[in-house]
Coordinates of C-alpha atoms in Angstrom, one line a residue:
Chain A
M551 CA 27.3 -7.5 18.3
S552 CA 26.9 -4.2 20.0
S553 CA 24.8 -2.5 17.3
Y554 CA 22.4 -3.9 14.7
P555 CA 21.2 -2.3 11.5
L556 CA 17.9 -0.4 11.5
T557 CA 16.2 -1.2 8.3
I558 CA 14.5 -4.4 7.2
R559 CA 16.7 -4.6 4.2
E560 CA 19.9 -4.4 6.2
I561 CA 18.6 -6.8 8.9
T562 CA 17.7 -9.4 6.3
A563 CA 21.1 -9.0 4.7
G564 CA 22.8 -9.5 8.0
L565 CA 20.7 -12.5 8.9
Q566 CA 21.3 -14.2 5.6
A567 CA 25.1 -13.4 5.7
K568 CA 25.1 -15.0 9.2
K569 CA 26.5 -11.8 10.7
F570 CA 24.0 -12.2 13.5
T571 CA 21.0 -14.5 14.3
S572 CA 17.4 -13.6 14.8
V573 CA 17.6 -14.7 18.4
E574 CA 20.5 -12.2 18.9
I575 CA 18.7 -9.2 17.4
T576 CA 15.5 -10.2 19.1
K577 CA 17.2 -10.3 22.5
H578 CA 18.9 -7.0 21.8
L579 CA 15.6 -5.2 20.9
L580 CA 13.8 -6.8 23.9
A581 CA 16.5 -5.4 26.2
K582 CA 16.3 -2.0 24.5
I583 CA 12.5 -1.9 24.9
K584 CA 12.8 -2.8 28.6
K585 CA 15.3 0.0 29.1
E586 CA 14.0 2.8 26.9
D587 CA 10.3 2.2 26.6
Q588 CA 9.5 2.9 30.2
E589 CA 9.5 6.6 29.3
I590 CA 8.2 6.5 25.7
N591 CA 5.4 3.9 26.4
S592 CA 5.1 2.7 22.9
F593 CA 4.5 -0.9 23.9
L594 CA 1.5 -2.0 26.0
H595 CA 2.9 -5.5 26.4
V596 CA 5.9 -7.4 25.2
C597 CA 5.6 -11.1 24.4
E598 CA 9.2 -12.1 25.2
E599 CA 8.8 -15.9 25.4
H600 CA 6.8 -16.0 22.2
A601 CA 9.3 -13.7 20.4
L602 CA 12.2 -15.9 21.4
E603 CA 10.4 -19.0 20.2
Q604 CA 9.6 -17.3 16.8
A605 CA 13.2 -16.1 16.5
A606 CA 14.7 -19.6 17.2
A607 CA 12.3 -21.0 14.6
A608 CA 13.4 -18.4 12.1
D609 CA 17.1 -19.1 12.8
K610 CA 16.4 -22.8 12.0
R611 CA 14.7 -21.8 8.8
L612 CA 17.6 -19.5 7.8
A613 CA 20.2 -22.2 8.6
A614 CA 18.3 -24.8 6.5
N615 CA 17.7 -22.2 3.7
D616 CA 14.1 -23.3 4.0
N617 CA 11.6 -21.0 2.3
I618 CA 13.3 -17.7 3.4
T619 CA 11.4 -14.5 2.9
P620 CA 12.6 -10.9 3.3
L621 CA 10.9 -10.9 6.7
T622 CA 12.3 -14.2 8.0
G623 CA 13.8 -13.5 11.4
V624 CA 12.9 -9.8 11.3
P625 CA 11.3 -8.4 14.6
Y626 CA 8.3 -6.2 14.5
G627 CA 5.6 -4.5 16.6
L628 CA 1.8 -4.7 16.1
K629 CA -0.8 -2.1 17.0
D630 CA -2.7 -3.6 19.9
Y631 CA -5.8 -3.4 17.9
I632 CA -5.1 -6.4 15.8
A633 CA -5.9 -9.9 17.2
T634 CA -3.0 -12.2 18.3
K635 CA -4.0 -15.7 19.4
G636 CA -3.3 -16.2 23.1
I637 CA -1.6 -12.8 23.4
R638 CA -3.3 -10.0 25.1
T639 CA -5.1 -7.6 22.7
T640 CA -6.6 -4.6 24.5
S641 CA -7.4 -2.0 21.8
A642 CA -5.9 0.3 24.6
S643 CA -9.3 -0.1 26.4
K644 CA -10.2 -1.2 29.9
I645 CA -13.1 -3.2 28.4
L646 CA -10.5 -5.6 26.9
E647 CA -7.9 -5.4 29.6
N648 CA -7.4 -9.1 30.0
F649 CA -8.6 -10.3 26.6
K650 CA -6.6 -13.0 24.8
P651 CA -8.2 -13.6 21.4
P652 CA -8.8 -17.2 20.4
Y653 CA -7.6 -16.6 16.9
N654 CA -5.0 -14.8 14.8
S655 CA -5.8 -11.9 12.5
T656 CA -4.9 -12.6 8.9
V657 CA -2.0 -10.1 8.9
V658 CA -0.5 -11.9 11.8
T659 CA -1.0 -15.3 10.1
K660 CA 0.8 -14.0 7.0
L661 CA 3.6 -12.4 9.1
N662 CA 4.0 -15.7 11.0
D663 CA 4.2 -17.7 7.7
A664 CA 6.8 -15.3 6.4
G665 CA 8.9 -15.9 9.6
A666 CA 8.6 -12.4 11.1
V667 CA 9.1 -12.2 14.9
L668 CA 6.5 -10.4 17.0
L669 CA 8.0 -8.5 19.9
G670 CA 4.9 -7.0 21.4
K671 CA 1.8 -4.9 21.0
N672 CA 1.9 -1.1 20.4
N673 CA -0.1 1.6 22.1
L674 CA -2.9 3.5 20.4
D675 CA -5.9 5.7 21.1
E676 CA -8.6 3.5 22.6
F677 CA -10.3 1.6 19.7
G678 CA -8.4 3.9 17.3
M679 CA -10.4 6.9 18.4
G680 CA -8.0 9.8 18.5
S681 CA -5.2 11.6 16.7
S682 CA -2.6 11.8 19.5
T683 CA -2.5 8.5 21.5
E684 CA -3.7 10.5 24.5
N685 CA -6.9 8.5 24.5
S686 CA -5.2 5.3 25.5
A687 CA -6.5 3.8 28.8
Y688 CA -2.9 2.9 29.5
G689 CA -1.2 6.3 29.3
V690 CA 0.0 8.5 26.4
T691 CA 2.9 7.5 24.2
K692 CA 5.6 10.2 24.1
N693 CA 7.1 11.4 20.8
P694 CA 10.8 10.3 20.7
W695 CA 11.7 13.6 19.1
D696 CA 10.3 15.6 21.9
K697 CA 8.9 13.8 24.9
T698 CA 6.6 16.7 25.9
R699 CA 4.8 16.2 22.6
V700 CA 2.4 13.6 21.2
P701 CA 3.4 11.0 18.6
G702 CA 0.2 11.4 16.7
G703 CA -2.5 8.8 16.5
S704 CA -4.1 6.6 16.6
S705 CA -1.1 4.3 15.7
G706 CA 1.2 6.5 17.9
G707 CA 2.8 3.5 19.6
S708 CA 3.7 1.9 16.3
A709 CA 5.3 5.1 14.9
A710 CA 7.1 5.9 18.2
A711 CA 8.5 2.4 18.4
V712 CA 10.0 2.6 14.9
A713 CA 11.3 6.1 15.5
A714 CA 12.9 5.1 18.8
E715 CA 14.6 2.1 16.9
L716 CA 12.8 -0.4 19.1
V717 CA 11.5 -2.3 16.0
P718 CA 12.3 -2.0 12.3
F719 CA 8.6 -1.9 11.4
S720 CA 5.2 -2.0 13.0
I721 CA 1.8 -2.8 11.7
G722 CA -0.8 0.0 12.2
A723 CA -4.3 0.8 11.1
D724 CA -5.7 3.9 9.5
T725 CA -9.3 4.9 9.6
G726 CA -8.9 8.7 9.0
G727 CA -5.1 9.3 9.2
S728 CA -4.1 6.9 12.0
I729 CA -1.0 5.6 10.2
R730 CA -0.1 8.8 8.2
T731 CA -0.3 11.3 11.1
P732 CA 1.9 9.4 13.5
A733 CA 4.3 8.6 10.7
S734 CA 4.6 12.3 10.0
F735 CA 4.9 13.3 13.7
C736 CA 7.6 10.7 14.4
N737 CA 9.6 10.9 11.1
V738 CA 8.8 7.5 9.8
T739 CA 7.3 6.2 6.5
G740 CA 3.7 5.1 6.8
L741 CA 1.3 3.6 4.2
K742 CA -2.5 3.5 4.3
P743 CA -3.2 1.1 1.5
T744 CA -6.3 1.1 -0.8
Y745 CA -9.4 0.1 1.1
G746 CA -9.6 -3.7 0.8
R747 CA -5.9 -4.2 -0.3
V748 CA -5.0 -5.7 3.2
S749 CA -7.4 -8.0 5.0
R750 CA -9.0 -6.6 8.2
F751 CA -9.9 -10.0 9.6
G752 CA -8.9 -9.7 13.2
L753 CA -8.8 -6.0 13.3
F754 CA -11.2 -4.6 15.9
A755 CA -13.6 -2.7 13.8
L756 CA -14.0 1.0 14.2
A757 CA -15.5 2.3 11.0
S758 CA -15.8 -0.6 8.7
S759 CA -16.1 1.4 5.4
F760 CA -12.8 3.3 6.2
D761 CA -10.6 0.9 8.2
C762 CA -7.3 -0.2 6.6
I763 CA -4.2 -2.0 8.0
G764 CA -0.8 -0.9 6.8
P765 CA 2.9 -0.8 7.7
L766 CA 5.1 1.9 9.3
A767 CA 8.9 1.6 8.7
H768 CA 12.0 3.6 8.2
T769 CA 12.0 3.6 4.4
A770 CA 9.6 3.3 1.4
E771 CA 11.6 0.2 0.4
D772 CA 10.9 -1.5 3.7
T773 CA 7.3 -0.5 3.5
A774 CA 7.1 -2.2 0.1
T775 CA 8.6 -5.3 1.6
V776 CA 6.0 -5.5 4.3
L777 CA 3.1 -4.7 2.0
S778 CA 4.0 -7.5 -0.3
V779 CA 3.6 -9.9 2.6
I780 CA 0.4 -8.6 4.1
A781 CA -1.6 -7.6 1.0
G782 CA -4.0 -9.8 -0.9
H783 CA -7.4 -11.5 -1.0
D784 CA -8.7 -13.1 2.1
P785 CA -11.8 -15.3 2.2
H786 CA -12.4 -14.0 5.8
D787 CA -12.7 -10.4 4.6
N788 CA -15.0 -10.0 1.7
T789 CA -13.8 -6.4 1.0
T790 CA -10.5 -7.8 -0.3
P791 CA -10.7 -8.1 -4.1
R792 CA -9.3 -11.2 -5.9
K793 CA -6.5 -9.2 -7.4
G794 CA -3.0 -10.5 -7.4
V795 CA -0.4 -8.7 -5.3
P796 CA 2.3 -7.1 -7.4
D797 CA 6.0 -7.3 -6.4
Y798 CA 6.2 -3.8 -4.8
Q799 CA 10.0 -4.0 -4.9
K800 CA 10.1 -4.1 -8.7
S801 CA 8.7 -0.7 -9.4
L802 CA 10.8 1.1 -6.8
Q803 CA 13.7 1.7 -9.1
E804 CA 11.9 3.5 -11.9
K805 CA 12.9 7.1 -12.4
I806 CA 10.2 9.7 -11.9
A807 CA 11.0 12.0 -14.8
G808 CA 7.7 13.0 -16.4
L809 CA 5.7 12.3 -13.3
K810 CA 2.7 14.7 -12.9
I811 CA 2.1 15.8 -9.4
G812 CA -1.2 17.4 -8.6
I813 CA -1.2 20.3 -6.0
P814 CA -4.6 20.9 -4.5
K815 CA -5.0 24.5 -3.4
E816 CA -7.5 23.4 -0.7
Y817 CA -4.6 21.9 1.2
F818 CA -2.5 25.0 1.3
I819 CA -4.7 27.1 3.5
D820 CA -4.4 30.0 6.0
G821 CA -4.1 27.7 9.1
L822 CA -1.1 25.9 7.6
D823 CA 2.0 26.3 9.9
A824 CA 4.7 28.3 8.1
G825 CA 7.4 25.7 8.9
V826 CA 5.2 22.9 7.5
A827 CA 4.4 24.9 4.4
K828 CA 8.1 25.6 3.8
N829 CA 9.2 22.0 4.1
I830 CA 6.4 20.8 1.8
D831 CA 7.4 23.4 -0.8
N832 CA 11.0 22.2 -0.6
A833 CA 9.9 18.6 -1.0
I834 CA 7.9 19.4 -4.1
S835 CA 10.9 21.4 -5.5
Q836 CA 13.1 18.3 -4.8
L837 CA 10.6 16.1 -6.8
K838 CA 10.7 18.7 -9.6
K839 CA 14.5 18.6 -9.6
M840 CA 14.2 14.9 -10.2
G841 CA 12.1 15.5 -13.3
A842 CA 8.5 15.7 -12.1
T843 CA 6.2 18.4 -13.1
T844 CA 3.4 20.0 -11.0
V845 CA -0.1 20.8 -12.0
D846 CA -2.8 22.7 -10.0
V847 CA -5.8 20.5 -9.2
S848 CA -8.8 21.2 -7.1
L849 CA -10.6 19.1 -4.5
P850 CA -13.5 21.5 -3.8
N851 CA -15.3 19.4 -1.2
T852 CA -12.2 19.2 1.1
K853 CA -13.8 21.4 3.7
Y854 CA -16.6 18.9 4.1
A855 CA -14.3 16.0 4.7
I856 CA -14.3 16.4 8.5
P857 CA -18.0 16.3 9.0
V858 CA -18.5 13.6 6.3
Y859 CA -15.8 11.4 7.9
Y860 CA -16.9 11.8 11.5
L861 CA -20.6 11.5 10.9
I862 CA -20.1 8.2 9.1
L863 CA -17.5 7.1 11.6
F864 CA -19.8 7.8 14.6
A865 CA -22.6 5.8 13.0
E866 CA -20.4 2.8 12.1
A867 CA -18.5 2.9 15.4
S868 CA -21.6 3.0 17.6
A869 CA -22.9 -0.1 15.7
N870 CA -19.5 -1.9 15.8
L871 CA -18.9 -1.2 19.5
S872 CA -22.3 -2.7 20.5
R873 CA -20.5 -6.0 20.6
Y874 CA -18.8 -5.1 23.9
D875 CA -21.6 -6.1 26.1
G876 CA -20.0 -8.1 29.0
V877 CA -21.5 -11.3 27.8
R878 CA -19.2 -13.0 25.3
F879 CA -15.8 -11.6 26.0
G880 CA -13.9 -8.8 27.8
L881 CA -14.9 -6.9 30.9
S882 CA -18.1 -8.0 32.7
L883 CA -19.5 -6.0 35.6
P884 CA -20.8 -6.7 38.1
D885 CA -19.9 -10.4 38.7
D886 CA -23.5 -11.4 39.5
P887 CA -25.8 -9.0 37.8
T888 CA -29.5 -9.1 38.7
G889 CA -30.5 -8.3 35.1
I890 CA -29.0 -7.8 31.6
S891 CA -29.4 -4.0 31.7
E892 CA -27.3 -3.8 34.9
L893 CA -24.6 -5.8 33.1
Y894 CA -24.7 -3.7 29.9
F895 CA -24.7 -0.3 31.7
N896 CA -22.0 -1.2 34.2
T897 CA -19.6 -3.0 31.8
R898 CA -19.8 -0.3 29.1
G899 CA -19.9 2.6 31.6
A900 CA -16.7 1.4 33.4
G901 CA -15.0 -0.1 30.3
F902 CA -15.1 2.7 27.8
G903 CA -13.1 5.9 28.0
K904 CA -14.6 9.4 27.4
E905 CA -13.9 9.7 23.7
V906 CA -15.4 6.3 23.0
K907 CA -18.5 7.3 24.9
R908 CA -18.8 10.6 23.0
R909 CA -18.5 8.8 19.6
I910 CA -21.0 6.1 20.6
M911 CA -23.5 8.7 21.7
L912 CA -23.1 10.8 18.6
G913 CA -23.6 7.7 16.5
T914 CA -26.6 6.8 18.4
H915 CA -27.9 10.3 17.9
T916 CA -27.3 10.6 14.2
L917 CA -28.8 7.2 13.5
S918 CA -31.9 7.7 15.5
T919 CA -35.3 8.2 14.0
G920 CA -35.7 11.6 12.3
F921 CA -32.0 12.3 12.2
F922 CA -30.8 9.5 9.9
E923 CA -31.4 11.4 6.6
A924 CA -30.2 14.7 7.9
Y925 CA -26.9 13.3 9.1
Y926 CA -25.9 9.8 7.9
L927 CA -27.5 9.8 4.5
R928 CA -26.4 13.4 3.7
A929 CA -22.8 12.5 4.7
Q930 CA -22.9 9.4 2.5
K931 CA -24.0 11.7 -0.4
V932 CA -21.3 14.3 0.2
R933 CA -18.9 11.3 0.4
T934 CA -19.7 10.6 -3.2
L935 CA -18.8 14.2 -4.1
I936 CA -15.4 13.8 -2.3
R937 CA -14.7 10.6 -4.2
K938 CA -15.6 12.3 -7.5
D939 CA -13.2 15.2 -6.6
F940 CA -10.3 12.7 -6.5
E941 CA -11.4 11.0 -9.7
K942 CA -11.4 14.3 -11.5
A943 CA -8.1 15.4 -10.1
F944 CA -6.4 12.1 -11.0
A945 CA -7.5 12.6 -14.6
N946 CA -4.9 15.3 -14.7
C947 CA -2.1 14.0 -12.5
D948 CA -0.3 10.8 -11.4
V949 CA -0.1 11.6 -7.7
I950 CA -1.3 14.3 -5.4
A951 CA 1.1 15.9 -2.9
T952 CA -0.1 17.6 0.3
P953 CA 1.0 18.2 3.9
V954 CA -0.1 15.3 6.3
T955 CA -1.0 17.7 9.1
P956 CA -1.4 21.5 9.4
T957 CA 1.1 21.7 12.3
P958 CA 4.1 19.8 13.6
P959 CA 3.5 17.5 16.6
F960 CA 1.6 19.4 19.3
K961 CA 2.1 19.3 23.1
I962 CA 0.7 16.6 25.2
G963 CA -2.5 18.0 26.8
E964 CA -2.8 20.9 24.3
K965 CA -6.0 19.7 22.6
T966 CA -7.5 17.2 25.1
G967 CA -9.9 19.7 26.6
D968 CA -11.8 20.2 23.3
P969 CA -12.7 17.2 21.1
L970 CA -13.7 19.4 18.1
T971 CA -10.3 21.0 18.0
M972 CA -8.7 17.6 18.0
Y973 CA -11.0 16.5 15.1
L974 CA -10.0 19.6 13.1
A975 CA -6.3 18.5 13.3
D976 CA -7.3 15.6 10.9
I977 CA -8.2 18.0 8.1
F978 CA -5.6 16.7 5.5
T979 CA -5.9 13.0 6.2
V980 CA -9.6 12.3 6.5
A981 CA -10.8 12.8 2.9
V982 CA -8.6 9.8 1.8
N983 CA -10.6 7.1 3.7
P984 CA -14.1 8.1 2.4
A985 CA -12.5 7.9 -1.1
G986 CA -10.8 4.6 -0.4
I987 CA -7.6 5.6 -2.1
P988 CA -4.1 4.8 -0.9
G989 CA -2.0 7.5 1.0
L990 CA 1.6 7.5 2.1
S991 CA 3.4 9.8 4.6
I992 CA 7.2 10.3 4.2
P993 CA 9.6 12.4 6.2
C994 CA 10.4 15.6 4.3
G995 CA 12.1 18.0 6.8
F996 CA 11.9 19.6 10.2
S997 CA 10.3 22.7 11.6
E998 CA 12.1 23.9 14.7
G999 CA 13.5 20.4 15.2
L1000 CA 10.1 18.7 14.8
P1001 CA 9.4 16.3 11.9
V1002 CA 7.2 17.2 9.0
G1003 CA 5.6 14.7 6.7
L1004 CA 4.7 14.8 3.0
Q1005 CA 1.5 13.1 2.0
L1006 CA 1.4 11.4 -1.4
L1007 CA -2.0 10.1 -2.7
A1008 CA -2.7 7.9 -5.7
P1009 CA -5.8 6.3 -7.4
H1010 CA -7.2 3.0 -6.1
M1011 CA -4.7 0.1 -6.1
Q1012 CA -1.8 2.3 -7.2
E1013 CA 0.4 1.7 -4.1
E1014 CA 3.3 0.9 -6.5
R1015 CA 3.3 4.4 -7.8
L1016 CA 3.3 5.9 -4.3
L1017 CA 6.2 3.6 -3.1
N1018 CA 8.1 4.3 -6.3
V1019 CA 7.9 8.1 -5.9
A1020 CA 8.8 7.8 -2.2
H1021 CA 11.7 5.5 -2.8
Q1022 CA 13.2 7.8 -5.4
F1023 CA 12.7 10.8 -3.1
Q1024 CA 14.5 8.8 -0.4
Q1025 CA 17.4 8.1 -2.7
E1026 CA 18.0 11.9 -3.1
T1027 CA 17.2 13.0 0.5
D1028 CA 18.1 11.7 4.0
W1029 CA 15.2 13.1 6.1
H1030 CA 14.0 9.6 6.7
M1031 CA 17.4 8.6 8.2
Q1032 CA 17.5 11.5 10.7
R1033 CA 17.4 10.1 14.2
P1034 CA 15.9 11.6 17.4
V1035 CA 18.7 12.7 19.8
Q1036 CA 18.8 10.2 22.7
A1037 CA 18.4 11.9 26.0
Chain B
M936 CA -31.5 20.2 11.8
A937 CA -29.6 23.4 12.3
A938 CA -29.4 25.3 15.6
E939 CA -32.6 24.2 17.3
Q940 CA -31.4 20.6 17.2
A941 CA -27.9 21.4 18.5
D942 CA -29.6 23.1 21.4
N943 CA -31.4 19.8 22.0
L944 CA -28.1 18.1 23.1
D945 CA -28.7 19.3 26.6
E946 CA -27.9 17.2 29.6
A947 CA -31.3 15.4 29.5
K948 CA -30.8 14.5 25.8
V949 CA -27.2 13.3 26.6
K950 CA -28.6 11.1 29.3
Y951 CA -31.3 9.8 27.0
L952 CA -28.6 8.9 24.3
A953 CA -26.5 7.2 27.0
D954 CA -29.5 5.2 28.0
L955 CA -30.1 4.1 24.4
A956 CA -26.4 3.2 24.0
R957 CA -26.4 1.3 27.4
L958 CA -23.7 3.5 29.0
N959 CA -23.5 4.5 32.6
L960 CA -22.6 8.2 32.7
T961 CA -21.7 10.3 35.8
D962 CA -23.3 13.7 36.2
E963 CA -20.0 15.4 35.4
E964 CA -19.7 13.4 32.2
A965 CA -23.2 14.4 31.2
T966 CA -22.5 18.1 31.7
A967 CA -19.2 18.0 29.8
F968 CA -20.5 15.9 27.0
S969 CA -23.5 18.1 26.5
K970 CA -21.3 21.1 25.7
Q971 CA -18.8 19.1 23.6
L972 CA -21.3 17.2 21.6
S973 CA -23.3 20.3 20.9
A974 CA -20.2 22.1 19.5
I975 CA -19.4 19.1 17.3
V976 CA -23.0 18.8 15.9
D977 CA -23.1 22.6 15.4
Y978 CA -19.9 22.5 13.4
F979 CA -21.1 19.6 11.3
D980 CA -24.2 21.6 10.3
M981 CA -22.0 23.0 7.5
L982 CA -23.0 20.0 5.4
N983 CA -26.4 21.6 4.9
E984 CA -24.9 24.1 2.5
V985 CA -23.9 21.3 0.0
D986 CA -26.3 20.7 -2.9
I987 CA -26.9 17.0 -2.9
S988 CA -30.1 16.9 -5.0
D989 CA -28.8 14.6 -7.7
V990 CA -26.2 12.7 -5.7
T991 CA -26.4 9.0 -4.8
P992 CA -25.0 7.9 -1.4
A993 CA -21.6 6.3 -1.6
H994 CA -21.1 2.7 -0.6
M995 CA -18.2 0.3 -1.2
L996 CA -20.3 -2.4 -2.8
D997 CA -19.9 -1.0 -6.3
V998 CA -16.1 -1.5 -6.0
Y999 CA -16.2 -5.1 -4.6
A1000 CA -18.7 -7.1 -6.5
D1001 CA -16.9 -10.5 -6.3
A1002 CA -17.1 -10.9 -2.6
F1003 CA -18.8 -14.3 -2.4
R1004 CA -16.6 -17.2 -1.5
E1005 CA -16.9 -20.8 -2.5
D1006 CA -19.1 -22.9 -0.3
V1007 CA -16.5 -25.4 1.0
P1008 CA -16.0 -26.7 4.6
Q1009 CA -13.2 -24.9 6.5
P1010 CA -11.6 -25.5 9.8
C1011 CA -13.0 -23.1 12.4
M1012 CA -12.7 -22.3 16.1
T1013 CA -14.1 -24.9 18.5
T1014 CA -16.7 -24.4 21.2
E1015 CA -13.9 -24.7 23.8
D1016 CA -11.9 -21.9 22.1
L1017 CA -14.8 -19.5 22.2
L1018 CA -16.0 -20.4 25.7
A1019 CA -12.5 -19.8 27.0
V1020 CA -13.0 -16.1 26.6
V1021 CA -16.5 -15.9 27.9
P1022 CA -16.5 -14.1 31.3
H1023 CA -19.2 -16.2 32.9
A1024 CA -19.3 -19.6 31.1
Q1025 CA -20.9 -22.7 32.4
V1026 CA -19.5 -25.1 29.9
P1027 CA -21.0 -25.8 27.4
F1028 CA -23.2 -22.7 27.9
V1029 CA -22.8 -18.9 28.2
R1030 CA -24.4 -17.8 31.4
V1031 CA -26.5 -14.6 30.8
A1032 CA -28.3 -12.5 33.4
P1033 CA -32.1 -12.4 33.3
V1034 CA -33.1 -10.6 30.0
F1035 CA -36.6 -9.6 31.0
D1036 CA -35.6 -7.4 33.9
N1037 CA -37.5 -4.2 33.0

């Protein structure tokens, strides 16, 4: 076959109707990655042999009609931040350049069991620290819509790989917007599930009270398919509640007439790009046309979300990253140190990039004696206020709709000189993680040819509601099916 | 906190923090970081204007109270698996540089 379908649903249908095999589509995508990803740099490494083995096994399973799932034989990419047994996992850091984990993360085990085919590991900002993928130690990923611009971050490789049609879906992780921002910048659908909905066992921890794993795909329907496979309780991650996983496909078809959409005024501010604002307005009008109503809500502590988020993140990250010490795994410099200090300083000094060092030092500062109460404890208290803001707002609406980012994708290099400016770009995504609620980004239009995403938020464990609204929106619009022009 | 503290993130303080965090820094890094970290901490001082007098700090434990798992034996990684990723292993040990070197 010369061309293969893009979405998981169509690939599954093609595989099950024997129109093509998993080995065929896997070979096709591996060749496409080889040819087209030189420039985009969405993959850090491709595991060709492993992929072909998995594809052959999936074909056997399909032929024997043996326990077929909607992901059996379907290729995918994985943020290189999530452990794969025997396959390099670098977190886009020099400190893990040659690291091959001795175990699989729970999401990978679940995807293996479902019969999905891992093609390779997607680029990211080093240890998830960034909003543009410019902080990767292995070079920036380019936005397939405009290769002079960033794909967003930190799951920029995942979003770009889906947008460039190199994989039908990729697994990312979201600590403060790292799935939603790249989804918005690359015109794909990206879901940050409720905190604890998906096991983080095997995710390299950044900020443990924020980190979430979730899917990026072409459609809400495909996103639902992947979430059904990766969600659920895991004894290895004690933040995953013992709650059953609903069939996320089931609720997709419900009509949204009567849905109450909350519009928080704090997200429609002066700095909001006019093109973004116009597309968000249009998307909300579209939802109203489909029978939804809007209601004004207020999230008064929104302006504190950036300091709250970053202060807690610095603290948690500086503690989490203390494990990279040159002793047990990863980079170890020099080969024959005279003392443990020499090993620590050299390994961490050479292995970590600038943004990682900045955040570790800020965490060290804010947790040090005399500063803990002023920074960390205060941030955790304001976090309570942010969480309560959402609880109050959701008393009056079913979902909240906002922009994902204040601007369309920015130029590569535009914000790298000033870390604070880069942090401020996260204004619309960071409040969600301290609150622990789910958030979804869906394509909703273009501003001067660049993608704009709509963010939908719901109360804890209400992923079904988000996916339902997004799916219904995607039945009436085709923004999500717009493709970047191939150069 | 406020202004006086932000001023404290001078190059000497940055080098002190790098020392605590066991990071080698170049002089150029120390200079650049001093400016960048001060700007960040300055901006974050806005949290001082929030009234937190009756607020309890957030944590996730209240949401997830059923975290304990049953105490049953499980398969786990072997010593060989773990030693395979150790940079300087002397099977069955991890070789570590002298710890009391200061």
